[in-house]
Amino acid sequence: MSDIEKHSMEPKGVPNEKLEQGLDVSEHVDLNTNLQAKIINPLEGIPRDQLMRDVEVFVQEKGLQEHVEYFRKGALVAQNPANFEDIDGPEALNETEIQYLRNEVLHKWRLPWKLYLTIITCSIGAAVQGWDQTGSNGATLFFPDYYGIGSDSTKDKILVGLVNAGPYIGCAVIGCWLSDPFNDWIGRRGTIFLAAHFCIWPVIGSAFSHTYAQQISNRLLMGIGMGLKAATVPIFAAENAPAAVRGALVMSWQMWTAFGIFLGTAINLAVYYSGPNNWRLMLGAPFIPAVPLLVLIFFCPESPRWLMKKNRYLKAWDSLIVLRHHPIQVARDMYAIHAQLAIEHEILDKSNYVTRFVQLFTIPRVRRATYAAFTVMIAQQLCGINIIAFYSSTVFREAGFSQFQALLASFGFGAVNWVFAFPAFWTIDTFGRRSLLLFTFPQMTWTLLAAGLSTLIPMGHPARLGLVALFVFLFAAFYSPGEGPVPFTYSAEVFPLSHREVGMGFAVATCLGWAAVLGITFPFILSRLDTVGAFGLYAGFNVLAFFMIFFLVPETKQRTLEELDYVFAVPTNKFIDYQVTKVVPWWFKRWVLFQRSAELQPLYQQGPARRETRENRDEKM
């Protein structure tokens, strides 16, 4: 073990402060029980001469000797990011290096073109996802009669539901769980390339399916690609993006998923009058954006974090150098990642696929991330957005729209869903993931309930159709900057690198698995409860999701992926206690009593604490 690996795990902290079991904080600060809620830099507190010796060992071990001067400077910047201008001696930064580091704050959107290419490629992958969702939305008005499953019988409703839910079943049962081994074997780029193939050929096959069995088979295969892609693309974007803009760049997944939904509704509308095979065009058209995805992924650099995980540090340098403006940024990021990887390796040790999955629920730090990711993902289904995305044409038909009017209203929904995703580019890293969710869920509750109640207006009344469409559009407007972009952004960043693939696979399986349940059950809910009952049910689910988020989802905005280890090391009971005893009273004083002087004590504090070694913990136990 190198000196940095040994030193970074030495216990440090605030002396004489007692924690559980009477232990001193300097003896008991680790990734699993961060009782003081400190955000800890693993390099902080290491003496400068020791840090420089660690750098020398690091560059020798990893074959990076030619960059040693940058790593000496980069390690000092990583150790104290806020005071890089104060570094003196032979490692003092020159004006060019200082300016590039300043620009990360002052001009955070000045990014290298290769990073923009990566994000564009990821965005195309997201558009494939959204378009795949809406192909069946319009086709549902037509294919049941062609396949002879258009009756009101239970069997036919199940079969229609299976056709619509097929991709999500494929995602949840197969695709998401293949993401971990395939990411391990062929990397992020290779997995995305493979997923693109599953988003081309089965989609074309669905346009030529002559029986519902063929259609379900093709859509199940398409789901494998969607699962691989959904579990990999947000991670790929998160690992390549700087912390200051990571949320905005990763949330492009949702914005371009919304764009794909918009394109899908537009194509559904455009081909309506194309003849009796219009529904085949609706189902087959989503292969189009998968073609540029297949090509462009070759021009994107591999994730440097993944390469470092595989001990390919030279390739990681080559990858990161085109994703950052200057070598000083590359050296800083690589050394910080290396320090965190050394600690994760010590704590989590070697594991295989099965043990990594089990550890999602057994290692406290990872378990808290799993709960949080599960919450934001299942909330996306509880909020009701996919009853609109999957069945908006059917819902609008039930509300009294003609077929063409239903497709036109669905197009309006797709447009609103996409346009209102743009504000999240600025808000997700400013107001934060958690704040956006807590603001938008109450708004989604009342708009969805109002849309359902509007269907009680007598059929033929001029206000009925307009109000139903209005409240559905308002619902989409609140969804798009909140629960729309947050789940995939959040889930891609909360897991440690050692569990990122399997954790994201679980999170996406949760989301798309429940989407499959929704796709199968909603026709029954709609027939039993009518539109008002169905919308009222999902309005209630929004309330449930709000409280789940309030108690289980910590904020992650503008934290590095490495700092999040400490956010999720805070015990759940401490986090809940803080929300109940600090946040609720502050909110009441500030927004009900309008006391501008009310102050909220922060939960997380910067601290120099270090983790203890496993041997020390074992001795104490």
Coordinates of C-alpha atoms in Angstrom, one line a residue:
M1 CA 0.0 0.0 0.0
S2 CA 1.4 3.5 -0.9
D3 CA 1.9 6.2 1.7
I4 CA -1.1 8.1 0.5
E5 CA -3.3 5.1 1.0
K6 CA -2.0 4.6 4.5
H7 CA -2.1 8.3 5.4
S8 CA -5.5 9.1 4.0
M9 CA -7.0 6.5 6.4
E10 CA -5.4 7.8 9.5
P11 CA -8.1 8.9 12.0
K12 CA -8.4 12.6 12.5
G13 CA -11.1 15.0 13.7
V14 CA -12.1 17.2 16.5
P15 CA -10.5 16.0 19.7
N16 CA -12.5 15.2 22.8
E17 CA -15.9 15.3 21.1
K18 CA -17.7 12.2 22.1
L19 CA -19.9 10.2 19.8
E20 CA -21.7 6.9 20.1
Q21 CA -20.3 4.3 22.5
G22 CA -18.2 7.0 24.1
L23 CA -15.7 7.1 21.3
D24 CA -13.7 10.2 20.4
V25 CA -14.4 11.6 17.0
S26 CA -10.8 11.4 16.2
E27 CA -11.1 7.6 16.7
H28 CA -14.4 7.1 15.0
V29 CA -15.0 8.8 11.7
D30 CA -15.6 6.6 8.7
L31 CA -17.6 6.3 5.6
N32 CA -20.4 4.3 7.2
T33 CA -21.2 6.5 10.2
N34 CA -20.4 10.2 9.7
L35 CA -22.2 11.3 12.8
Q36 CA -20.9 14.8 12.6
A37 CA -22.1 15.3 9.1
K38 CA -18.7 16.6 7.9
I39 CA -17.7 16.9 4.3
I40 CA -14.1 15.7 4.5
N41 CA -11.4 16.1 1.9
P42 CA -9.3 12.9 2.1
L43 CA -6.1 14.9 1.4
E44 CA -6.7 17.6 4.0
G45 CA -4.3 17.6 6.9
I46 CA -1.5 15.7 5.2
P47 CA 1.8 17.6 5.8
R48 CA 3.1 19.1 2.6
D49 CA 6.4 17.2 2.5
Q50 CA 4.5 13.9 3.1
L51 CA 2.0 14.8 0.3
M52 CA 4.9 15.5 -2.1
R53 CA 6.4 12.1 -1.2
D54 CA 3.0 10.5 -1.8
V55 CA 2.9 12.1 -5.2
E56 CA 6.3 10.8 -6.2
V57 CA 5.2 7.3 -5.2
F58 CA 2.0 7.7 -7.1
V59 CA 3.5 8.8 -10.4
Q60 CA 6.1 6.1 -10.2
E61 CA 3.5 3.4 -9.6
K62 CA 1.2 4.6 -12.4
G63 CA 3.7 5.5 -15.0
L64 CA 3.0 9.2 -15.0
Q65 CA 6.5 10.5 -14.3
E66 CA 6.5 13.0 -17.2
H67 CA 3.6 14.8 -15.5
V68 CA 5.1 14.8 -12.0
E69 CA 5.3 18.6 -11.8
Y70 CA 1.6 19.0 -12.6
F71 CA 0.7 16.3 -10.0
R72 CA 2.8 18.1 -7.3
K73 CA 0.8 21.2 -8.0
G74 CA -2.5 19.4 -8.6
A75 CA -2.2 17.5 -5.3
L76 CA -1.9 20.8 -3.4
V77 CA -4.8 22.3 -5.2
A78 CA -6.9 19.1 -4.5
Q79 CA -5.9 19.4 -0.8
N80 CA -7.1 23.0 -0.5
P81 CA -9.2 23.9 -3.5
A82 CA -10.3 27.3 -2.2
N83 CA -6.8 28.6 -1.7
F84 CA -4.9 27.5 -4.8
E85 CA -3.6 31.1 -5.3
D86 CA -1.8 30.9 -1.9
I87 CA 0.4 28.0 -2.8
D88 CA 4.0 29.0 -2.6
G89 CA 7.4 27.5 -3.1
P90 CA 8.4 25.5 -6.2
E91 CA 4.8 24.3 -6.6
A92 CA 3.4 27.8 -6.8
L93 CA 0.9 28.1 -9.7
N94 CA 1.7 30.4 -12.6
E95 CA -0.8 32.9 -13.9
T96 CA -2.1 30.7 -16.7
E97 CA -2.9 27.9 -14.3
I98 CA -4.5 30.2 -11.8
Q99 CA -6.7 31.7 -14.5
Y100 CA -7.9 28.3 -15.7
L101 CA -8.9 27.4 -12.1
R102 CA -10.6 30.8 -11.6
N103 CA -12.6 30.3 -14.8
E104 CA -14.1 27.1 -13.4
V105 CA -16.1 29.4 -11.1
L106 CA -16.3 32.6 -13.1
H107 CA -17.0 31.0 -16.5
K108 CA -18.1 27.6 -15.7
W109 CA -19.7 27.0 -19.1
R110 CA -16.4 27.4 -20.9
L111 CA -15.9 23.7 -21.5
P112 CA -13.7 21.8 -24.0
W113 CA -15.5 20.8 -27.2
K114 CA -14.8 17.1 -26.4
L115 CA -16.9 17.4 -23.2
Y116 CA -19.7 19.1 -25.2
L117 CA -19.5 16.3 -27.8
T118 CA -19.8 13.7 -24.9
I119 CA -22.9 15.5 -23.6
I120 CA -24.4 15.8 -27.1
T121 CA -23.9 12.1 -27.6
C122 CA -25.5 11.4 -24.2
S123 CA -28.3 13.7 -25.2
I124 CA -29.0 11.7 -28.4
G125 CA -29.1 8.6 -26.3
A126 CA -31.7 10.2 -24.1
A127 CA -33.8 11.3 -27.1
V128 CA -33.9 7.7 -28.2
Q129 CA -35.3 6.8 -24.8
G130 CA -38.0 9.4 -25.0
W131 CA -39.0 8.7 -28.5
D132 CA -39.3 5.0 -27.7
Q133 CA -41.7 5.8 -25.0
T134 CA -44.2 7.8 -27.2
G135 CA -44.2 5.5 -30.3
S136 CA -46.7 3.3 -28.6
N137 CA -48.7 6.2 -27.2
G138 CA -50.2 7.1 -30.5
A139 CA -50.1 3.5 -31.9
T140 CA -52.3 2.3 -29.0
L141 CA -55.2 3.9 -30.7
F142 CA -54.8 1.6 -33.7
F143 CA -52.8 -1.6 -33.1
P144 CA -55.3 -3.3 -30.7
D145 CA -57.8 -3.6 -33.5
Y146 CA -55.2 -4.9 -36.0
Y147 CA -54.0 -7.6 -33.6
G148 CA -57.5 -8.5 -32.5
I149 CA -57.0 -7.4 -28.9
G150 CA -59.2 -4.3 -28.8
S151 CA -62.1 -5.6 -26.7
D152 CA -62.8 -4.8 -23.1
S153 CA -61.9 -8.3 -21.9
T154 CA -59.3 -8.7 -19.2
K155 CA -57.1 -10.7 -21.5
D156 CA -57.1 -8.1 -24.2
K157 CA -56.4 -5.3 -21.7
I158 CA -53.5 -7.3 -20.3
L159 CA -52.1 -7.8 -23.8
V160 CA -52.4 -4.2 -24.7
G161 CA -50.7 -3.3 -21.4
L162 CA -47.9 -5.8 -22.2
V163 CA -47.2 -4.3 -25.6
N164 CA -46.9 -0.8 -24.0
A165 CA -45.0 -2.1 -21.0
G166 CA -42.7 -4.5 -23.0
P167 CA -39.7 -2.2 -23.1
Y168 CA -39.9 -1.5 -19.4
I169 CA -40.1 -5.2 -18.6
G170 CA -37.1 -5.8 -20.7
C171 CA -35.3 -2.9 -18.9
A172 CA -36.2 -3.9 -15.4
V173 CA -35.7 -7.7 -15.8
I174 CA -32.7 -7.9 -18.1
G175 CA -31.3 -4.6 -19.4
C176 CA -30.5 -2.8 -16.1
W177 CA -28.9 -5.8 -14.5
L178 CA -26.6 -6.3 -17.5
S179 CA -25.2 -2.8 -17.1
D180 CA -22.8 -3.8 -14.3
P181 CA -21.0 -6.7 -16.0
F182 CA -21.0 -5.0 -19.4
N183 CA -19.6 -1.8 -17.9
D184 CA -17.0 -3.8 -16.2
W185 CA -16.0 -5.7 -19.3
I186 CA -16.3 -3.2 -22.1
G187 CA -16.5 0.2 -20.4
R188 CA -19.0 3.0 -20.6
R189 CA -18.6 3.6 -24.4
G190 CA -18.7 0.0 -25.3
T191 CA -21.9 -0.5 -23.3
I192 CA -23.6 2.5 -24.9
F193 CA -22.5 1.2 -28.4
L194 CA -24.1 -2.2 -27.6
A195 CA -27.2 -0.6 -26.3
A196 CA -27.6 1.5 -29.5
H197 CA -27.9 -1.7 -31.5
F198 CA -30.8 -2.9 -29.4
C199 CA -32.4 0.5 -30.0
I200 CA -32.2 0.0 -33.8
W201 CA -33.0 -3.5 -34.9
P202 CA -35.8 -4.5 -32.6
V203 CA -37.4 -1.0 -33.2
I204 CA -37.4 -1.6 -36.9
G205 CA -38.7 -5.2 -36.2
S206 CA -41.7 -3.7 -34.3
A207 CA -42.8 -1.8 -37.3
F208 CA -43.0 -5.1 -39.3
S209 CA -44.6 -7.2 -36.6
H210 CA -47.7 -9.1 -37.7
T211 CA -48.9 -10.6 -34.4
Y212 CA -49.0 -9.2 -30.9
A213 CA -46.5 -11.9 -29.8
Q214 CA -43.9 -10.6 -32.3
Q215 CA -44.6 -7.1 -31.2
I216 CA -44.1 -8.0 -27.5
S217 CA -40.9 -9.9 -28.3
N218 CA -39.4 -6.9 -30.3
R219 CA -40.3 -4.5 -27.5
L220 CA -38.8 -6.7 -24.9
L221 CA -35.5 -6.7 -26.9
M222 CA -35.7 -3.0 -27.3
G223 CA -36.0 -2.8 -23.5
I224 CA -32.7 -4.5 -23.0
G225 CA -31.0 -1.7 -24.9
M226 CA -33.0 1.0 -23.1
G227 CA -32.0 -0.5 -19.8
L228 CA -28.3 -0.7 -20.6
K229 CA -28.4 2.8 -22.0
A230 CA -30.4 4.4 -19.1
A231 CA -28.1 2.8 -16.5
T232 CA -24.9 3.9 -18.3
V233 CA -25.4 7.2 -20.1
P234 CA -26.1 9.3 -16.9
I235 CA -23.0 7.7 -15.2
F236 CA -20.9 8.4 -18.3
A237 CA -22.0 12.1 -18.3
A238 CA -21.5 12.5 -14.5
E239 CA -18.0 11.0 -14.5
N240 CA -16.8 13.3 -17.3
A241 CA -18.4 16.5 -16.0
P242 CA -16.8 19.0 -13.6
A243 CA -18.6 19.3 -10.2
A244 CA -19.8 22.9 -10.9
V245 CA -21.9 22.0 -13.9
R246 CA -22.4 18.3 -13.4
G247 CA -26.0 18.5 -12.4
A248 CA -26.9 20.7 -15.4
L249 CA -24.9 18.5 -17.9
V250 CA -26.2 15.2 -16.5
M251 CA -29.8 16.5 -16.4
S252 CA -29.5 16.9 -20.1
W253 CA -30.6 13.2 -20.0
Q254 CA -34.0 14.2 -19.0
M255 CA -34.2 17.3 -21.1
W256 CA -33.4 15.3 -24.2
T257 CA -35.6 12.5 -23.1
A258 CA -38.4 15.1 -23.0
F259 CA -37.3 16.2 -26.5
G260 CA -37.5 12.6 -27.7
I261 CA -41.1 12.5 -26.2
F262 CA -41.8 15.7 -28.1
L263 CA -40.5 14.3 -31.3
G264 CA -42.4 11.1 -30.8
T265 CA -45.7 13.0 -30.4
A266 CA -44.9 15.2 -33.4
I267 CA -44.2 12.1 -35.6
N268 CA -47.4 10.5 -34.3
L269 CA -49.3 13.6 -35.4
A270 CA -47.5 13.9 -38.7
V271 CA -48.2 10.3 -39.9
Y272 CA -51.8 10.2 -38.7
Y273 CA -53.2 10.7 -42.2
S274 CA -50.6 8.4 -43.9
G275 CA -53.0 5.4 -44.1
P276 CA -53.8 2.2 -42.3
N277 CA -50.2 1.5 -41.5
N278 CA -49.7 4.9 -39.7
W279 CA -49.2 3.0 -36.4
R280 CA -46.3 1.0 -37.8
L281 CA -44.5 4.3 -38.6
M282 CA -45.2 5.5 -35.1
L283 CA -43.6 2.3 -33.7
G284 CA -40.6 2.2 -36.1
A285 CA -39.5 5.8 -36.3
P286 CA -37.6 5.8 -32.9
F287 CA -34.7 3.9 -34.5
I288 CA -33.6 7.2 -36.3
P289 CA -31.7 8.9 -33.4
A290 CA -30.1 5.6 -32.4
V291 CA -28.0 5.7 -35.6
P292 CA -26.0 8.9 -34.8
L293 CA -25.6 7.6 -31.2
L294 CA -24.0 4.4 -32.6
V295 CA -21.5 6.6 -34.6
L296 CA -20.7 9.4 -32.2
I297 CA -19.9 7.3 -29.2
F298 CA -16.6 6.3 -31.0
F299 CA -15.5 9.9 -30.9
C300 CA -16.1 10.4 -27.2
P301 CA -13.3 9.7 -24.6
E302 CA -13.8 6.9 -22.1
S303 CA -14.7 7.8 -18.5
P304 CA -11.4 8.7 -16.7
R305 CA -12.9 7.4 -13.4
W306 CA -13.7 4.0 -15.0
L307 CA -10.1 3.9 -16.5
M308 CA -8.6 4.6 -13.1
K309 CA -10.8 2.0 -11.5
K310 CA -9.2 -0.4 -14.0
N311 CA -5.8 0.9 -13.1
R312 CA -5.3 2.4 -16.6
Y313 CA -3.9 5.7 -15.4
L314 CA -2.1 6.7 -18.5
K315 CA -5.3 6.3 -20.6
A316 CA -7.2 8.1 -17.9
W317 CA -4.8 11.1 -18.3
D318 CA -5.3 10.9 -22.1
S319 CA -9.1 10.9 -21.6
L320 CA -9.2 13.7 -19.0
I321 CA -6.8 16.0 -20.9
V322 CA -9.4 16.4 -23.6
L323 CA -12.2 16.9 -21.1
R324 CA -10.5 19.7 -19.2
H325 CA -8.7 22.9 -20.4
H326 CA -5.4 22.6 -18.7
P327 CA -3.1 19.8 -17.3
I328 CA -3.3 21.4 -13.8
Q329 CA -7.1 20.5 -13.8
V330 CA -6.3 17.0 -15.0
A331 CA -3.7 16.4 -12.3
R332 CA -5.9 17.8 -9.5
D333 CA -8.9 15.7 -10.5
M334 CA -6.9 12.5 -11.0
Y335 CA -5.1 12.8 -7.7
A336 CA -8.4 13.5 -5.8
I337 CA -10.1 10.5 -7.5
H338 CA -7.1 8.3 -6.7
A339 CA -7.1 9.3 -3.0
Q340 CA -10.8 8.5 -2.8
L341 CA -10.4 5.2 -4.7
A342 CA -7.7 4.1 -2.3
I343 CA -10.0 4.7 0.7
E344 CA -13.0 3.0 -1.0
H345 CA -10.9 0.0 -1.8
E346 CA -9.8 -0.3 1.8
I347 CA -13.3 0.0 3.1
L348 CA -15.2 -2.0 0.5
D349 CA -12.5 -4.5 -0.4
K350 CA -12.7 -6.7 -3.5
S351 CA -16.2 -7.8 -4.5
N352 CA -18.0 -9.5 -7.3
Y353 CA -21.3 -8.8 -9.0
V354 CA -23.4 -10.6 -6.4
T355 CA -21.6 -9.2 -3.4
R356 CA -21.8 -5.7 -4.8
F357 CA -25.6 -6.1 -5.2
V358 CA -25.9 -7.4 -1.6
Q359 CA -23.7 -4.5 -0.4
L360 CA -26.3 -2.1 -1.8
F361 CA -28.3 -3.0 1.3
T362 CA -25.7 -4.0 3.8
I363 CA -23.0 -1.3 3.8
P364 CA -24.5 1.7 5.5
R365 CA -23.0 4.4 3.3
V366 CA -24.1 2.5 0.1
R367 CA -27.5 1.6 1.6
R368 CA -28.3 5.2 2.3
A369 CA -27.5 6.0 -1.4
T370 CA -29.7 3.1 -2.4
Y371 CA -32.6 4.3 -0.4
A372 CA -32.3 7.8 -1.8
A373 CA -31.9 6.7 -5.4
F374 CA -34.9 4.3 -5.0
T375 CA -37.0 7.1 -3.6
V376 CA -36.3 9.6 -6.4
M377 CA -36.8 6.9 -9.0
I378 CA -40.0 5.4 -7.7
A379 CA -41.3 9.0 -7.2
Q380 CA -41.1 9.4 -11.0
Q381 CA -43.7 6.7 -11.4
L382 CA -45.8 7.8 -8.4
C383 CA -46.1 11.3 -9.7
G384 CA -48.2 10.1 -12.7
I385 CA -46.1 11.5 -15.5
N386 CA -46.0 8.2 -17.3
I387 CA -49.8 7.7 -17.3
I388 CA -49.6 10.8 -19.6
A389 CA -46.5 9.8 -21.5
F390 CA -47.8 6.3 -22.2
Y391 CA -51.5 6.9 -22.4
S392 CA -52.1 10.6 -23.1
S393 CA -53.9 9.8 -26.4
T394 CA -56.1 7.3 -24.6
V395 CA -56.8 9.7 -21.7
F396 CA -57.7 12.5 -24.0
R397 CA -60.0 10.2 -26.0
E398 CA -61.7 9.2 -22.7
A399 CA -62.1 12.9 -21.9
G400 CA -64.0 13.4 -25.2
F401 CA -61.4 14.3 -27.7
S402 CA -61.4 12.9 -31.3
Q403 CA -58.5 10.7 -32.3
F404 CA -56.7 13.6 -34.1
Q405 CA -57.5 16.0 -31.2
A406 CA -56.1 13.5 -28.8
L407 CA -52.9 13.2 -30.8
L408 CA -52.7 17.0 -31.0
A409 CA -53.2 17.4 -27.3
S410 CA -50.5 14.8 -26.7
F411 CA -48.2 16.9 -29.0
G412 CA -48.9 19.9 -26.8
F413 CA -48.0 17.8 -23.7
G414 CA -44.7 16.8 -25.4
A415 CA -43.9 20.3 -26.3
V416 CA -44.6 21.7 -22.7
N417 CA -42.6 18.8 -21.2
W418 CA -39.6 19.6 -23.3
V419 CA -39.7 23.5 -23.1
F420 CA -40.0 23.5 -19.4
A421 CA -37.0 21.2 -18.9
F422 CA -34.7 24.1 -20.0
P423 CA -34.9 26.0 -16.7
A424 CA -33.4 23.0 -14.9
F425 CA -30.1 23.8 -16.6
W426 CA -29.8 26.8 -14.2
T427 CA -31.8 25.7 -11.2
I428 CA -30.5 22.2 -10.6
D429 CA -27.0 23.4 -9.5
T430 CA -28.4 26.6 -8.0
F431 CA -31.4 25.6 -6.0
G432 CA -30.4 21.9 -5.8
R433 CA -32.0 18.6 -6.5
R434 CA -33.8 18.2 -3.2
S435 CA -35.3 21.7 -3.3
L436 CA -36.6 21.3 -6.8
L437 CA -38.4 18.1 -5.8
L438 CA -39.9 19.5 -2.6
F439 CA -41.2 22.6 -4.5
T440 CA -42.6 20.8 -7.6
F441 CA -44.4 17.8 -6.0
P442 CA -47.1 19.9 -4.3
Q443 CA -47.7 21.7 -7.6
M444 CA -48.0 18.4 -9.5
T445 CA -50.5 17.2 -6.9
W446 CA -53.0 20.0 -7.4
T447 CA -52.6 20.2 -11.2
L448 CA -53.2 16.4 -11.6
L449 CA -56.2 16.5 -9.3
A450 CA -57.6 19.5 -11.1
A451 CA -57.2 17.8 -14.5
G452 CA -59.2 14.8 -13.1
L453 CA -61.9 17.0 -11.6
S454 CA -62.3 18.8 -14.9
T455 CA -63.5 15.6 -16.5
L456 CA -66.6 15.9 -14.3
I457 CA -67.8 18.8 -16.4
P458 CA -70.6 17.5 -18.6
M459 CA -69.5 16.2 -22.0
G460 CA -70.0 18.8 -24.7
H461 CA -69.5 21.7 -22.4
P462 CA -67.0 24.1 -24.1
A463 CA -64.8 24.4 -20.9
R464 CA -64.3 20.6 -20.5
L465 CA -61.7 19.9 -23.1
G466 CA -59.8 23.1 -22.6
L467 CA -59.5 22.7 -18.8
V468 CA -58.4 19.0 -19.0
A469 CA -55.7 20.0 -21.5
L470 CA -54.7 23.1 -19.5
F471 CA -54.1 21.3 -16.2
V472 CA -52.3 18.4 -17.9
F473 CA -50.0 20.9 -19.5
L474 CA -49.5 22.7 -16.2
F475 CA -48.7 19.3 -14.6
A476 CA -46.0 18.8 -17.3
A477 CA -44.6 22.3 -16.7
F478 CA -44.0 21.6 -13.0
Y479 CA -42.7 18.1 -13.7
S480 CA -40.1 19.0 -16.2
P481 CA -37.8 21.2 -14.1
G482 CA -38.2 19.0 -11.0
E483 CA -38.9 15.3 -10.9
G484 CA -38.1 15.1 -14.6
P485 CA -34.3 15.8 -14.5
V486 CA -33.5 14.9 -10.9
P487 CA -33.8 11.1 -10.7
F488 CA -31.3 10.1 -13.3
T489 CA -28.9 12.9 -12.4
Y490 CA -29.2 12.1 -8.7
S491 CA -28.8 8.3 -9.1
A492 CA -25.8 8.6 -11.3
E493 CA -23.9 10.6 -8.7
V494 CA -24.8 9.1 -5.3
F495 CA -23.1 5.7 -5.4
P496 CA -19.3 5.2 -4.8
L497 CA -17.4 4.2 -7.9
S498 CA -17.1 0.6 -6.7
H499 CA -20.9 0.3 -6.7
R500 CA -21.9 2.9 -9.3
E501 CA -22.9 0.5 -12.1
V502 CA -24.9 -2.0 -10.0
G503 CA -26.4 0.9 -8.0
M504 CA -27.5 2.7 -11.1
G505 CA -28.7 -0.6 -12.5
F506 CA -30.9 -1.1 -9.4
A507 CA -32.2 2.5 -9.6
V508 CA -33.1 2.3 -13.2
A509 CA -34.7 -1.1 -12.7
T510 CA -36.8 0.5 -10.0
C511 CA -37.9 3.3 -12.2
L512 CA -38.6 1.3 -15.4
G513 CA -39.8 -1.7 -13.5
W514 CA -42.6 0.3 -11.9
A515 CA -43.1 2.0 -15.3
A516 CA -43.9 -1.5 -16.6
V517 CA -46.3 -2.1 -13.7
L518 CA -48.0 1.2 -14.5
G519 CA -48.2 0.4 -18.2
I520 CA -50.0 -2.9 -17.5
T521 CA -52.3 -1.6 -14.7
F522 CA -53.3 1.8 -15.9
P523 CA -55.9 0.4 -18.5
F524 CA -57.6 -1.4 -15.6
I525 CA -57.4 1.7 -13.3
L526 CA -58.8 3.9 -16.0
S527 CA -61.7 1.5 -16.8
R528 CA -62.6 1.0 -13.1
L529 CA -62.0 4.5 -11.7
D530 CA -62.5 6.6 -14.8
T531 CA -60.2 9.6 -15.5
V532 CA -61.1 11.5 -12.4
G533 CA -60.4 8.5 -10.1
A534 CA -57.2 7.6 -11.9
F535 CA -55.8 11.1 -11.7
G536 CA -57.0 11.5 -8.1
L537 CA -55.2 8.2 -7.2
Y538 CA -51.9 9.5 -8.6
A539 CA -52.4 12.9 -6.9
G540 CA -52.4 11.0 -3.6
F541 CA -49.2 9.2 -4.7
N542 CA -47.6 12.6 -5.2
V543 CA -48.2 13.4 -1.5
L544 CA -46.6 10.1 -0.5
A545 CA -43.6 10.8 -2.7
F546 CA -43.2 14.3 -1.2
F547 CA -42.8 12.9 2.3
M548 CA -40.5 10.1 1.1
I549 CA -38.2 12.7 -0.5
F550 CA -38.3 14.9 2.6
F551 CA -37.1 12.2 4.9
L552 CA -34.8 10.1 2.7
V553 CA -33.2 12.3 0.0
P554 CA -30.1 14.5 1.0
E555 CA -29.0 17.4 -1.2
T556 CA -26.0 16.7 -3.5
K557 CA -25.6 19.9 -5.5
Q558 CA -22.1 21.1 -6.3
R559 CA -20.4 18.3 -4.3
T560 CA -17.7 16.3 -6.1
L561 CA -18.5 12.7 -6.6
E562 CA -15.9 12.0 -3.9
E563 CA -17.4 14.4 -1.3
L564 CA -20.7 12.6 -1.6
D565 CA -19.2 9.7 0.3
Y566 CA -19.5 11.8 3.4
V567 CA -23.0 13.1 2.7
F568 CA -24.2 9.6 2.6
A569 CA -22.2 8.6 5.6
V570 CA -24.6 10.6 7.8
P571 CA -27.0 8.2 9.5
T572 CA -30.6 8.2 8.3
N573 CA -32.0 8.9 11.8
K574 CA -29.7 11.9 12.2
F575 CA -30.8 13.2 8.8
I576 CA -34.5 12.7 9.6
D577 CA -34.0 14.3 13.1
Y578 CA -32.5 17.4 11.4
Q579 CA -35.4 17.7 9.0
V580 CA -38.0 17.5 11.8
T581 CA -36.2 19.6 14.5
K582 CA -34.4 22.1 12.3
V583 CA -35.9 22.4 8.8
V584 CA -39.6 22.3 9.6
P585 CA -39.5 25.0 12.4
W586 CA -37.3 27.2 10.2
W587 CA -39.7 26.8 7.2
F588 CA -42.7 27.7 9.4
K589 CA -41.0 30.8 10.8
R590 CA -39.7 31.9 7.4
W591 CA -42.6 31.2 5.1
V592 CA -45.7 31.1 7.4
L593 CA -44.7 33.8 10.0
F594 CA -42.5 35.6 7.4
Q595 CA -39.7 36.1 9.9
R596 CA -36.8 37.1 7.7
S597 CA -34.4 36.8 10.5
A598 CA -35.0 33.1 10.8
E599 CA -31.8 31.1 10.1
L600 CA -31.4 27.5 9.2
Q601 CA -28.4 25.8 10.8
P602 CA -26.6 23.7 8.1
L603 CA -26.4 20.0 8.5
Y604 CA -23.1 19.5 6.7
Q605 CA -19.9 21.1 7.9
Q606 CA -16.5 21.2 6.4
G607 CA -14.2 19.2 8.5
P608 CA -10.6 17.7 8.5
A609 CA -11.6 14.4 9.9
R610 CA -10.1 11.2 8.5
R611 CA -11.3 7.6 8.3
E612 CA -9.9 5.0 10.5
T613 CA -8.4 1.8 9.1
R614 CA -10.4 -1.4 9.2
E615 CA -7.8 -2.9 11.6
N616 CA -8.4 -0.1 14.1
R617 CA -12.2 -0.5 13.9
D618 CA -11.8 -4.3 14.4
E619 CA -9.7 -3.7 17.5
K620 CA -12.4 -1.4 19.0
M621 CA -15.1 -3.8 18.2

